[in-house]
Coordinates of C-alpha atoms in Angstrom, one line a residue:
Chain A
M1 CA -0.1 0.0 -0.2
Q2 CA 1.0 3.7 -0.5
L3 CA 2.7 5.0 2.8
K4 CA 2.8 8.9 3.5
A5 CA 4.0 10.2 6.6
G6 CA 1.0 11.2 8.4
T7 CA -1.5 8.9 7.1
K8 CA -3.4 7.0 9.8
L9 CA -3.8 3.1 9.1
H10 CA -5.9 0.6 10.7
S11 CA -5.2 -3.1 11.2
S12 CA -7.9 -5.5 9.8
V13 CA -7.7 -7.9 12.0
C14 CA -7.3 -6.1 15.6
D15 CA -7.9 -3.0 17.3
T16 CA -4.4 -1.5 16.5
D17 CA -4.1 1.8 14.4
V18 CA -0.7 3.6 13.6
M19 CA 0.1 6.5 12.1
V20 CA 3.0 7.0 9.6
I21 CA 6.2 9.1 10.9
K22 CA 8.3 8.1 8.3
G23 CA 8.4 6.1 4.7
S24 CA 7.1 6.8 1.9
G25 CA 5.6 4.7 -2.1
D26 CA 4.4 1.2 -2.0
V27 CA 5.1 -0.8 0.9
A28 CA 3.6 -4.1 1.9
L29 CA 2.7 -3.2 5.4
T30 CA 0.6 -5.4 7.3
C31 CA -1.0 -6.1 11.1
G32 CA -1.5 -9.4 12.2
G33 CA -0.6 -10.5 9.1
A34 CA -3.2 -9.0 7.0
E35 CA -2.7 -6.0 5.1
M36 CA -3.6 -2.8 6.7
V37 CA -6.1 -0.2 5.4
T38 CA -7.3 3.2 5.6
A39 CA -10.7 2.9 6.4
R40 CA -12.2 -0.2 8.4
T41 CA -15.0 -2.2 6.3
G42 CA -17.0 -5.3 7.4
A43 CA -16.1 -7.9 10.2
P44 CA -12.5 -8.0 11.2
G45 CA -10.5 -11.0 9.8
Q46 CA -8.1 -13.6 11.5
I47 CA -4.9 -13.0 12.9
D48 CA -2.1 -15.0 11.7
P49 CA -1.0 -16.7 14.7
G50 CA 2.7 -16.2 13.6
F51 CA 1.9 -12.3 14.1
A52 CA 0.1 -12.0 17.4
S53 CA 2.6 -10.6 19.9
G54 CA 0.6 -7.4 19.9
T55 CA 1.2 -3.4 19.6
A56 CA 1.8 -1.0 22.0
M57 CA 0.2 2.4 22.8
G58 CA 2.3 4.9 22.1
K59 CA 5.5 2.9 20.8
R60 CA 7.4 3.3 18.0
Y61 CA 7.8 0.7 15.4
Q62 CA 10.7 0.5 12.8
T63 CA 12.1 -1.5 9.9
D64 CA 15.8 -2.8 10.6
D65 CA 16.7 0.2 7.9
G66 CA 14.8 2.9 9.7
S67 CA 12.9 3.7 5.9
V68 CA 9.9 2.8 7.6
E69 CA 8.5 3.9 11.1
L70 CA 5.0 4.2 12.8
L71 CA 3.5 5.6 15.8
C72 CA 0.8 3.3 17.7
I73 CA -2.1 5.4 18.4
K74 CA -4.1 2.6 19.1
P75 CA -3.1 -0.9 20.8
G76 CA -4.1 -4.5 19.3
K77 CA -3.1 -8.2 18.9
G78 CA -1.6 -8.0 15.8
T79 CA 2.2 -8.0 14.9
L80 CA 3.2 -5.1 12.7
A81 CA 5.5 -6.2 9.6
V82 CA 6.6 -5.2 6.7
N83 CA 7.6 -7.7 3.8
G84 CA 6.6 -10.6 6.2
V85 CA 9.2 -9.1 8.8
A86 CA 8.0 -8.0 11.7
L87 CA 9.0 -4.2 13.0
E88 CA 10.9 -3.6 16.0
I89 CA 10.3 -1.1 18.7
K90 CA 12.3 2.0 18.4
A91 CA 14.2 2.3 21.8
A92 CA 13.4 5.6 23.4
K93 CA 15.8 8.6 23.5
A94 CA 15.2 9.9 26.6
L95 CA 15.9 13.5 26.6
P96 CA 15.4 15.7 29.5
S97 CA 12.2 17.6 29.5
S98 CA 12.9 21.1 28.5
D99 CA 9.3 22.5 28.6
Chain B
M1 CA -1.5 15.1 10.7
N2 CA -3.3 17.2 13.6
I3 CA -2.1 18.0 17.1
S4 CA -5.3 16.9 18.6
L5 CA -3.8 13.5 18.4
V6 CA -1.8 14.3 21.3
L7 CA -4.6 15.0 23.8
Q8 CA -6.7 11.9 21.9
M9 CA -3.6 9.2 22.4
A10 CA -3.6 10.1 26.3
A11 CA -7.5 10.4 26.8
D12 CA -7.4 6.5 25.0
T13 CA -5.3 5.5 27.3
F14 CA -5.9 6.8 30.8
P15 CA -9.2 9.1 30.7
D16 CA -9.9 9.3 34.2
R17 CA -6.1 10.3 35.3
I18 CA -5.6 14.2 36.0
A19 CA -4.2 16.3 33.3
L20 CA -4.5 19.9 34.4
T21 CA -5.1 21.3 38.3
H22 CA -6.0 25.1 38.2
N23 CA -6.9 26.7 41.4
G24 CA -7.0 23.6 43.0
V25 CA -9.5 22.0 40.4
H26 CA -8.5 19.1 38.9
Y27 CA -9.6 18.0 34.8
S28 CA -8.6 14.8 33.6
Y29 CA -7.6 13.6 30.0
G30 CA -11.1 12.4 29.0
R31 CA -12.8 15.6 30.7
L32 CA -10.7 17.8 28.3
Y33 CA -10.5 15.6 25.3
A34 CA -14.3 15.7 25.5
S35 CA -14.4 19.4 26.1
A36 CA -12.1 20.1 23.1
Q37 CA -14.9 18.1 21.1
A38 CA -17.8 19.9 22.1
A39 CA -15.2 23.3 21.4
A40 CA -14.8 21.9 17.9
A41 CA -18.4 21.7 16.8
R42 CA -19.3 25.3 18.3
I43 CA -15.9 26.5 16.3
V44 CA -17.4 24.5 13.1
E45 CA -20.7 25.9 13.9
S46 CA -19.4 29.7 14.1
G47 CA -17.9 30.3 10.9
A48 CA -14.9 31.7 12.5
A49 CA -11.7 31.6 10.5
Y50 CA -9.4 31.8 13.5
V51 CA -9.9 31.1 17.5
S52 CA -8.4 33.5 20.1
Y53 CA -7.7 33.2 23.5
L54 CA -6.7 36.7 25.3
G55 CA -6.3 36.2 29.0
E56 CA -4.0 34.2 31.5
S57 CA -3.5 30.5 31.7
S58 CA -6.3 28.4 32.5
P59 CA -8.1 25.2 31.4
A60 CA -10.2 27.4 28.8
T61 CA -6.9 27.8 27.3
V62 CA -6.0 23.8 26.6
V63 CA -9.6 23.6 25.7
A64 CA -9.4 26.3 23.0
L65 CA -6.2 24.9 21.5
F66 CA -7.3 21.3 20.7
G67 CA -10.8 22.5 20.3
A68 CA -9.4 24.6 17.5
A69 CA -7.3 22.2 16.2
M70 CA -10.0 19.8 15.9
A71 CA -12.2 22.1 14.4
G72 CA -9.3 22.8 11.7
K73 CA -8.8 26.5 12.7
P74 CA -5.5 28.4 13.5
F75 CA -5.1 29.0 17.5
A76 CA -4.2 32.7 17.5
P77 CA -3.6 33.4 21.9
L78 CA -2.9 37.1 22.5
N79 CA -0.9 38.9 24.9
Y80 CA -3.1 40.2 27.6
R81 CA -0.8 43.0 28.4
L82 CA -1.1 44.9 25.3
T83 CA -2.9 47.6 24.9
V84 CA -6.6 48.1 23.8
P85 CA -5.4 49.6 20.5
E86 CA -2.7 47.0 19.8
T87 CA -4.9 44.4 20.8
N88 CA -7.4 45.5 18.3
R89 CA -4.9 45.5 15.5
L90 CA -4.1 42.5 16.0
I91 CA -7.9 40.9 16.6
E92 CA -8.7 42.7 13.0
R93 CA -5.9 40.6 11.4
L94 CA -7.7 37.6 12.7
F95 CA -11.3 38.0 11.2
P96 CA -13.6 36.5 12.0
V97 CA -12.8 35.3 15.3
F98 CA -13.5 32.9 17.8
L99 CA -12.7 34.8 21.2
I100 CA -12.5 33.7 24.6
T101 CA -11.4 37.0 27.1
D102 CA -12.1 37.5 30.2
L103 CA -10.9 40.7 30.1
D104 CA -12.2 44.2 30.2
K105 CA -10.7 44.6 26.4
A106 CA -13.5 42.5 25.3
A107 CA -15.7 45.3 25.8
S108 CA -13.8 47.1 23.4
V109 CA -13.5 44.9 20.8
P110 CA -14.3 46.3 17.1
D111 CA -17.9 45.8 15.9
G112 CA -18.3 42.6 13.7
A113 CA -14.9 41.5 14.6
A114 CA -15.6 38.5 16.4
R115 CA -18.3 35.9 15.9
V116 CA -18.4 34.7 18.8
L117 CA -17.3 36.2 22.5
M118 CA -17.3 34.6 25.7
T119 CA -14.9 34.6 28.7
G120 CA -13.1 31.5 29.6
P121 CA -15.6 30.2 32.4
E122 CA -18.1 30.5 29.7
F123 CA -16.6 28.5 26.9
L124 CA -15.9 26.0 30.0
A125 CA -19.2 25.8 30.5
A126 CA -20.6 25.7 27.4
T127 CA -18.0 22.9 26.3
A128 CA -18.3 20.9 29.3
S129 CA -19.1 17.3 28.6
E130 CA -18.1 13.9 30.1
E131 CA -18.0 11.2 27.6
P132 CA -16.1 11.8 24.5
G133 CA -17.6 11.1 21.3
E134 CA -16.5 10.6 17.7
W135 CA -14.5 13.0 15.7
D136 CA -12.6 13.3 12.9
A137 CA -10.0 16.0 13.2
P138 CA -8.6 17.4 9.4
Q139 CA -5.5 15.9 8.5
D140 CA -4.8 18.6 6.3
E141 CA -0.8 18.4 6.0
E142 CA 0.0 21.6 5.8
G143 CA -2.8 23.0 8.0
V144 CA -1.7 25.9 10.8
A145 CA -2.3 25.1 14.3
V146 CA -0.7 27.6 16.1
Q147 CA -0.4 31.4 15.2
L148 CA 1.7 33.1 17.5
F149 CA 2.2 37.4 17.3
T150 CA 5.9 38.4 17.8
S151 CA 6.6 40.8 20.7
G152 CA 7.0 43.5 17.7
T153 CA 10.0 45.0 19.2
T154 CA 10.9 46.6 15.9
G155 CA 7.5 47.3 14.1
E156 CA 3.7 45.8 14.0
P157 CA 4.1 42.3 15.5
K158 CA 4.4 39.3 12.8
A159 CA 2.6 36.2 12.9
A160 CA 4.6 33.2 12.8
L161 CA 2.8 30.4 11.7
L162 CA 3.5 26.6 13.5
R163 CA 1.7 24.1 11.3
H164 CA 0.5 20.9 12.9
Q165 CA 3.2 18.9 11.3
N166 CA 6.2 21.5 13.2
L167 CA 4.7 21.0 16.2
L168 CA 4.2 17.1 16.3
G169 CA 7.1 16.6 15.1
Y170 CA 8.8 18.3 18.1
V171 CA 6.2 16.3 20.2
L172 CA 6.5 13.0 18.6
G173 CA 10.7 13.5 17.8
T174 CA 11.1 14.8 21.6
I175 CA 9.1 12.8 24.1
D176 CA 7.8 9.0 24.7
F177 CA 3.9 8.6 25.1
A178 CA 2.9 8.5 28.8
S179 CA 6.9 8.2 29.9
A180 CA 5.9 10.0 33.0
E181 CA 5.2 8.2 36.5
E182 CA 1.6 9.4 37.7
D183 CA 3.1 11.5 40.7
E184 CA 4.6 13.6 38.0
A185 CA 3.4 17.3 38.2
T186 CA 4.9 20.2 35.9
L187 CA 4.2 24.0 36.9
V188 CA 3.4 26.2 33.7
S189 CA 4.3 29.6 35.0
V190 CA 4.8 31.1 31.3
P191 CA 1.8 32.8 29.1
P192 CA -0.2 31.2 26.7
Y193 CA 1.0 33.5 24.3
H194 CA 4.3 32.3 24.3
I195 CA 5.8 29.1 22.6
A196 CA 6.8 27.9 25.5
G197 CA 3.1 28.0 26.7
I198 CA 1.9 26.0 24.2
S199 CA 4.7 23.6 23.8
A200 CA 4.5 22.9 27.6
I201 CA 0.8 22.1 27.3
L202 CA 1.4 19.8 23.9
S203 CA 4.8 17.9 25.6
S204 CA 3.1 18.1 29.3
I205 CA -0.1 15.7 27.9
Y206 CA 2.0 13.6 25.6
A207 CA 4.2 12.6 28.4
M208 CA 1.3 12.5 30.6
R209 CA 2.5 14.8 33.3
R210 CA -0.1 16.3 34.9
I211 CA -0.1 20.6 34.1
V212 CA -0.3 22.8 37.3
Q213 CA -1.1 26.2 36.1
L214 CA 0.1 29.2 37.6
P215 CA -1.2 31.8 35.7
Q216 CA 0.2 35.0 37.5
F217 CA 4.4 34.2 38.3
T218 CA 5.5 35.9 41.6
P219 CA 8.5 33.7 43.2
A220 CA 6.1 33.2 46.4
E221 CA 3.7 31.6 44.6
W222 CA 5.9 29.8 42.5
L223 CA 7.2 28.2 45.5
K224 CA 4.0 27.7 47.1
Q225 CA 3.0 25.9 44.4
C226 CA 5.7 23.5 44.1
C227 CA 5.4 22.6 47.8
D228 CA 1.5 22.6 47.7
Q229 CA 0.9 20.4 44.4
S230 CA 4.3 18.2 45.3
V231 CA 5.4 19.7 41.6
T232 CA 8.4 17.2 40.3
N233 CA 9.3 19.5 37.3
A234 CA 9.0 23.2 35.9
F235 CA 10.2 25.3 32.9
V236 CA 11.1 29.1 33.7
V237 CA 12.3 32.0 32.0
P238 CA 15.4 33.6 33.4
T239 CA 14.2 36.6 35.0
M240 CA 11.8 34.1 36.6
L241 CA 14.8 32.3 38.2
T242 CA 16.5 35.1 38.7
R243 CA 13.7 36.5 41.2
I244 CA 13.1 32.8 43.0
I245 CA 16.6 32.8 43.8
A246 CA 16.5 36.6 45.0
H247 CA 13.4 35.7 47.3
I248 CA 15.1 32.8 49.0
D249 CA 18.1 35.0 50.0
E250 CA 15.7 37.7 51.0
T251 CA 13.4 35.6 52.9
N252 CA 16.0 33.2 54.4
E253 CA 14.0 30.8 54.2
Q254 CA 14.4 27.0 53.3
P255 CA 12.0 26.6 50.8
N256 CA 10.0 23.2 50.4
L257 CA 11.1 22.1 47.2
Q258 CA 11.5 18.4 48.0
A259 CA 9.4 17.1 45.1
L260 CA 11.4 18.7 42.3
R261 CA 13.2 16.7 40.2
A262 CA 14.1 18.6 37.2
L263 CA 14.1 22.3 36.3
A264 CA 14.2 23.7 33.3
F265 CA 14.9 27.3 31.6
G266 CA 14.8 29.2 28.5
G267 CA 13.3 31.8 26.6
G268 CA 16.4 34.2 26.9
K269 CA 20.4 34.3 28.5
M270 CA 20.3 33.0 32.0
P271 CA 23.1 35.3 33.4
L272 CA 25.9 32.7 34.5
P273 CA 25.6 33.9 38.5
V274 CA 22.5 32.7 38.4
V275 CA 22.9 29.1 36.9
E276 CA 25.8 28.8 39.6
R277 CA 23.6 30.0 42.2
A278 CA 20.8 27.7 41.5
L279 CA 23.0 24.1 41.0
T280 CA 24.6 25.2 44.5
L281 CA 20.9 26.2 46.1
F282 CA 19.1 22.9 45.0
P283 CA 22.0 20.1 44.7
E284 CA 19.2 17.5 43.9
V285 CA 17.7 19.0 40.9
A286 CA 18.1 18.3 37.3
F287 CA 18.8 21.3 35.4
A288 CA 18.2 21.9 31.7
N289 CA 18.8 24.8 29.4
A290 CA 17.1 24.9 26.2
Y291 CA 17.5 26.9 23.1
G292 CA 14.5 27.2 20.9
L293 CA 12.8 29.9 18.9
T294 CA 8.9 30.6 18.3
E295 CA 10.1 29.6 14.7
T296 CA 11.3 26.7 15.3
S297 CA 8.2 25.0 17.5
S298 CA 10.4 25.4 21.0
T299 CA 13.4 23.8 21.8
I300 CA 16.5 23.1 19.3
A301 CA 19.5 22.6 21.6
L302 CA 19.3 21.4 25.2
L303 CA 22.5 22.1 28.1
G304 CA 21.3 18.4 30.2
P305 CA 21.5 17.7 33.9
E306 CA 24.7 15.8 33.6
D307 CA 26.3 18.5 31.8
H308 CA 25.3 20.9 34.2
R309 CA 26.6 19.2 37.3
E310 CA 29.9 18.2 35.4
A311 CA 30.7 21.8 34.3
H312 CA 29.6 23.1 37.7
N313 CA 32.9 24.0 39.3
H314 CA 35.3 22.1 36.7
P315 CA 39.0 22.6 37.1
D316 CA 39.0 22.7 32.9
P317 CA 37.6 26.0 31.7
L318 CA 36.7 24.6 28.3
V319 CA 34.4 22.4 30.2
A320 CA 33.5 24.9 33.0
R321 CA 32.7 27.2 30.3
R322 CA 30.0 24.7 29.1
L323 CA 27.1 26.5 31.9
D324 CA 27.6 29.3 29.2
S325 CA 26.6 27.3 26.3
V326 CA 23.1 26.2 25.4
G327 CA 24.1 22.4 25.2
K328 CA 23.9 20.2 22.2
P329 CA 21.4 20.2 19.0
L330 CA 18.2 17.7 19.7
P331 CA 19.1 14.6 17.7
T332 CA 15.9 15.3 15.4
V333 CA 17.1 18.8 14.0
E334 CA 20.5 19.5 12.4
V335 CA 22.5 22.9 13.4
E336 CA 25.0 24.7 11.3
I337 CA 26.8 28.3 11.6
R338 CA 27.3 30.1 8.3
G339 CA 29.4 33.1 7.8
E340 CA 28.2 35.8 6.0
D341 CA 29.6 34.6 2.3
G342 CA 27.0 31.8 3.3
S343 CA 29.7 29.0 3.7
V344 CA 29.4 26.4 6.5
L345 CA 32.0 27.5 9.2
G346 CA 34.1 24.8 11.1
P347 CA 34.5 24.3 15.1
N348 CA 34.6 27.0 17.3
E349 CA 34.2 29.9 14.3
L350 CA 31.4 32.5 15.5
G351 CA 28.7 33.0 12.6
E352 CA 24.7 32.8 11.8
V353 CA 22.9 29.6 13.6
F354 CA 21.0 28.2 11.3
V355 CA 18.6 24.9 11.8
R356 CA 16.6 22.4 9.9
G357 CA 14.3 19.7 10.7
P358 CA 10.9 18.9 11.0
Q359 CA 9.7 21.6 13.8
V360 CA 11.2 24.4 12.0
S361 CA 8.5 26.2 10.7
G362 CA 10.7 29.6 9.7
E363 CA 7.7 31.0 8.4
Y364 CA 5.5 34.0 9.2
Q365 CA 2.4 34.9 7.2
G366 CA 3.0 35.7 3.7
R367 CA 6.9 35.2 4.1
K368 CA 8.7 32.0 4.2
L369 CA 12.3 31.8 5.6
T370 CA 13.7 29.0 5.0
D371 CA 15.7 28.5 2.1
D372 CA 15.0 25.5 -0.6
D373 CA 16.8 23.2 1.4
G374 CA 14.8 24.0 4.4
W375 CA 17.6 25.6 6.7
F376 CA 16.4 28.4 8.8
P377 CA 18.3 31.5 9.7
T378 CA 18.1 31.8 13.4
R379 CA 19.6 35.7 13.2
D380 CA 21.4 34.6 16.5
S381 CA 25.1 34.8 16.6
G382 CA 26.9 31.8 17.7
F383 CA 29.3 28.6 17.5
I384 CA 29.5 25.7 18.2
D385 CA 33.0 24.0 19.9
D386 CA 35.1 20.6 19.6
H387 CA 32.5 18.9 21.4
G388 CA 29.4 20.3 19.7
F389 CA 28.4 22.1 22.2
L390 CA 26.7 25.2 21.1
F391 CA 27.4 28.7 22.2
L392 CA 25.2 31.5 21.5
A393 CA 26.5 35.6 21.2
G394 CA 23.3 37.6 20.6
R395 CA 21.2 38.8 18.3
I396 CA 23.0 39.6 14.6
D397 CA 20.4 42.6 14.5
D398 CA 21.8 44.0 17.6
V399 CA 25.7 44.1 16.2
I400 CA 27.0 47.4 16.7
V401 CA 29.3 48.6 13.5
R402 CA 31.8 51.0 14.7
G403 CA 34.1 52.2 12.0
G404 CA 33.5 48.9 10.0
E405 CA 34.4 46.9 12.7
N406 CA 31.4 44.4 13.7
I407 CA 31.0 44.0 17.8
S408 CA 28.6 41.8 19.3
P409 CA 27.3 43.5 22.8
G410 CA 27.7 40.4 24.4
E411 CA 31.6 40.4 24.7
V412 CA 31.2 44.0 26.0
E413 CA 28.5 43.0 28.4
K414 CA 30.2 40.0 29.8
V415 CA 33.4 42.1 30.7
L416 CA 31.5 44.7 32.4
R417 CA 29.2 42.0 34.2
S418 CA 32.6 40.6 35.7
H419 CA 32.8 43.4 37.6
D420 CA 32.0 43.1 40.9
G421 CA 30.0 46.1 41.8
V422 CA 28.1 45.7 38.3
E423 CA 24.7 44.2 38.8
D424 CA 23.4 44.7 35.3
V425 CA 24.0 46.0 32.1
A426 CA 23.3 46.5 28.2
V427 CA 25.8 47.7 25.3
V428 CA 23.7 49.0 22.6
G429 CA 25.2 51.2 19.2
V430 CA 24.5 54.9 19.0
P431 CA 24.9 57.3 16.2
S432 CA 28.5 58.8 16.0
V433 CA 29.5 61.5 13.8
E434 CA 33.2 59.9 13.9
W435 CA 32.6 56.2 13.8
G436 CA 28.8 55.7 12.0
E437 CA 28.0 54.0 15.3
T438 CA 29.9 53.9 18.5
L439 CA 29.3 51.7 21.9
A440 CA 27.1 52.7 24.9
A441 CA 26.3 51.1 28.2
A442 CA 23.8 51.3 30.3
V443 CA 24.6 50.2 33.7
V444 CA 23.1 48.9 36.9
L445 CA 25.2 49.2 39.9
K446 CA 24.7 46.9 42.9
P447 CA 23.1 48.7 46.1
A448 CA 25.6 51.2 48.2
V449 CA 28.4 50.8 45.1
T450 CA 30.4 53.5 43.8
V451 CA 31.9 53.0 40.2
T452 CA 33.4 55.2 37.9
E453 CA 33.0 55.5 34.3
Q454 CA 36.6 55.5 34.0
E455 CA 37.1 52.2 36.0
L456 CA 34.6 50.3 33.5
Q457 CA 36.2 51.7 30.3
D458 CA 39.4 50.8 31.8
L459 CA 38.1 47.4 32.8
V460 CA 37.1 47.0 29.4
R461 CA 40.1 48.1 27.7
K462 CA 42.5 45.8 29.2
Q463 CA 40.2 42.7 29.0
L464 CA 39.3 43.4 25.0
R465 CA 40.6 46.8 23.1
S466 CA 40.0 50.4 22.8
S467 CA 37.8 49.9 20.0
R468 CA 35.4 48.2 22.3
V469 CA 35.6 50.3 24.8
P470 CA 32.0 52.3 25.6
E471 CA 31.9 55.8 25.0
H472 CA 29.3 56.7 26.6
I473 CA 28.0 55.0 30.0
R474 CA 24.7 55.8 32.0
F475 CA 24.5 54.5 35.8
V476 CA 20.1 53.5 36.0
D477 CA 18.3 52.0 38.2
A478 CA 17.1 49.3 35.9
L479 CA 17.2 48.1 32.2
P480 CA 14.3 47.6 30.4
Y481 CA 13.0 44.0 30.3
N482 CA 9.5 42.8 28.8
E483 CA 7.4 40.7 30.7
M484 CA 9.2 37.5 29.7
G485 CA 12.6 39.4 30.6
K486 CA 13.5 40.0 27.4
L487 CA 15.9 43.2 26.6
L488 CA 14.2 45.9 25.0
R489 CA 17.3 47.2 23.2
R490 CA 15.4 49.8 21.2
N491 CA 14.4 51.1 24.8
V492 CA 18.3 51.1 25.9
K493 CA 19.0 53.2 23.0
A494 CA 16.4 55.8 23.9
I495 CA 18.3 56.2 27.4
F496 CA 21.0 58.0 25.1
A497 CA 18.9 59.9 22.8
D498 CA 19.4 63.2 24.5

């Protein structure tokens, strides 16, 4: 599917919503094994048990090379993946609060 | 993108957690989100082009900020210290406006300028709602979230535009969602019309750190709120910290700041003696010095707690002087120092600070100042040392050109301030037949101290060189600062006009 920074995407098999932080062009982005969608229609499909470790609220997920980065804005049971490879949680930078 | 995402995520995650405390009244994330939705509906219905807030910090500020975002209208808070004619000139630039104000000034708002005019309490009552519903906030990539008027020290105020993507870029890039513990609370004493007031709301809500609002800053009230509300974090501008320390020294009372973990400051140059005194006075507190501009959606460089403690009393002068720096650029922005010819300068070379990154708007209404590659000229001069620490040397527009030589007021002020008898000082350029411009210093002496002009001139001659010696020196009772502690150099020049 076409990615663009700022786009909101939904899982078609669980409650997960993400916002695209980084990434562009045609990317095979899935959640729970099924392609993510811009709008949910109909009943949710089945989660692939191989992609069912879940998403966590407010965490950032990225590909190995950092070319795609997503922010989880609603958690769910599926695992985010690009080209069948599960995304990793991006480590926090832990800046001191300045405001 | 839409900044309302910040509040939406907080309300989705812990709707019942306290988001905000004002005059002892608590507001949960869920309640603020529901109110913002109700506000958005009102704003859309009104047909207003802008949402404005003219008043001190209150829960209505937060509801108006997010309500405007969800309605897809820019939020344009106004400085409540302006005169009625000044205020009206700005309101006319926001026509037609949804205006929230508690002030008497409302009575003098020009006819027809406001679609809706209500007080903060009326606005909160009209938008009170316990249960958030569904609301699709516009995701317009280019949408303006916040419009802030500059203080206009050199003419009519300019309208700085901060787009949703700039502000979200800052928040998402620098703060981990819900990273604050439930007992954390931040004391917000900066006004809502200042970028620090806006970023305090966005950052605190995204971190899910409770906001405690202090609408009218006084040192005594600040200290009282810290104690009563178990405040863990606070942001102050330099004058506030100076006044807090003076208050503690004068009253000779050890304040109860047991909960305070982190104190950040920014919004202007913090005098070194104040930082040093604060480090000694609050040994357990983590200090952060933040450098940022309205046009960069707040902080772009930061001197963190470890750097403060390491530099404090360090024997190596190159490490010790870091207390006078604004630290290192955030990982999410790039900073370059450029010469007058536009070339990128190396370490320790003085030039203009340029910045680039998602949070940088660099834009005023009708005028974009970033170049084709996204670099914004800050008009601040400075240099980066061998270890990446950024040092600022004042505003480029304040540079004095004496006989063709560029002189930064900061370097002369620093020398004069090092004199034991000098409390405060400002150096400006004044017209000179011989030199085009020459240096003039307005000096505030410490109480019961006598210092001669000759003494100060000799000090500068000895430490710098003769071209840096102020030709004119006036001893004054106080220097002209605005309410945010910004030195009004134009008013300093006026001292020498006669």
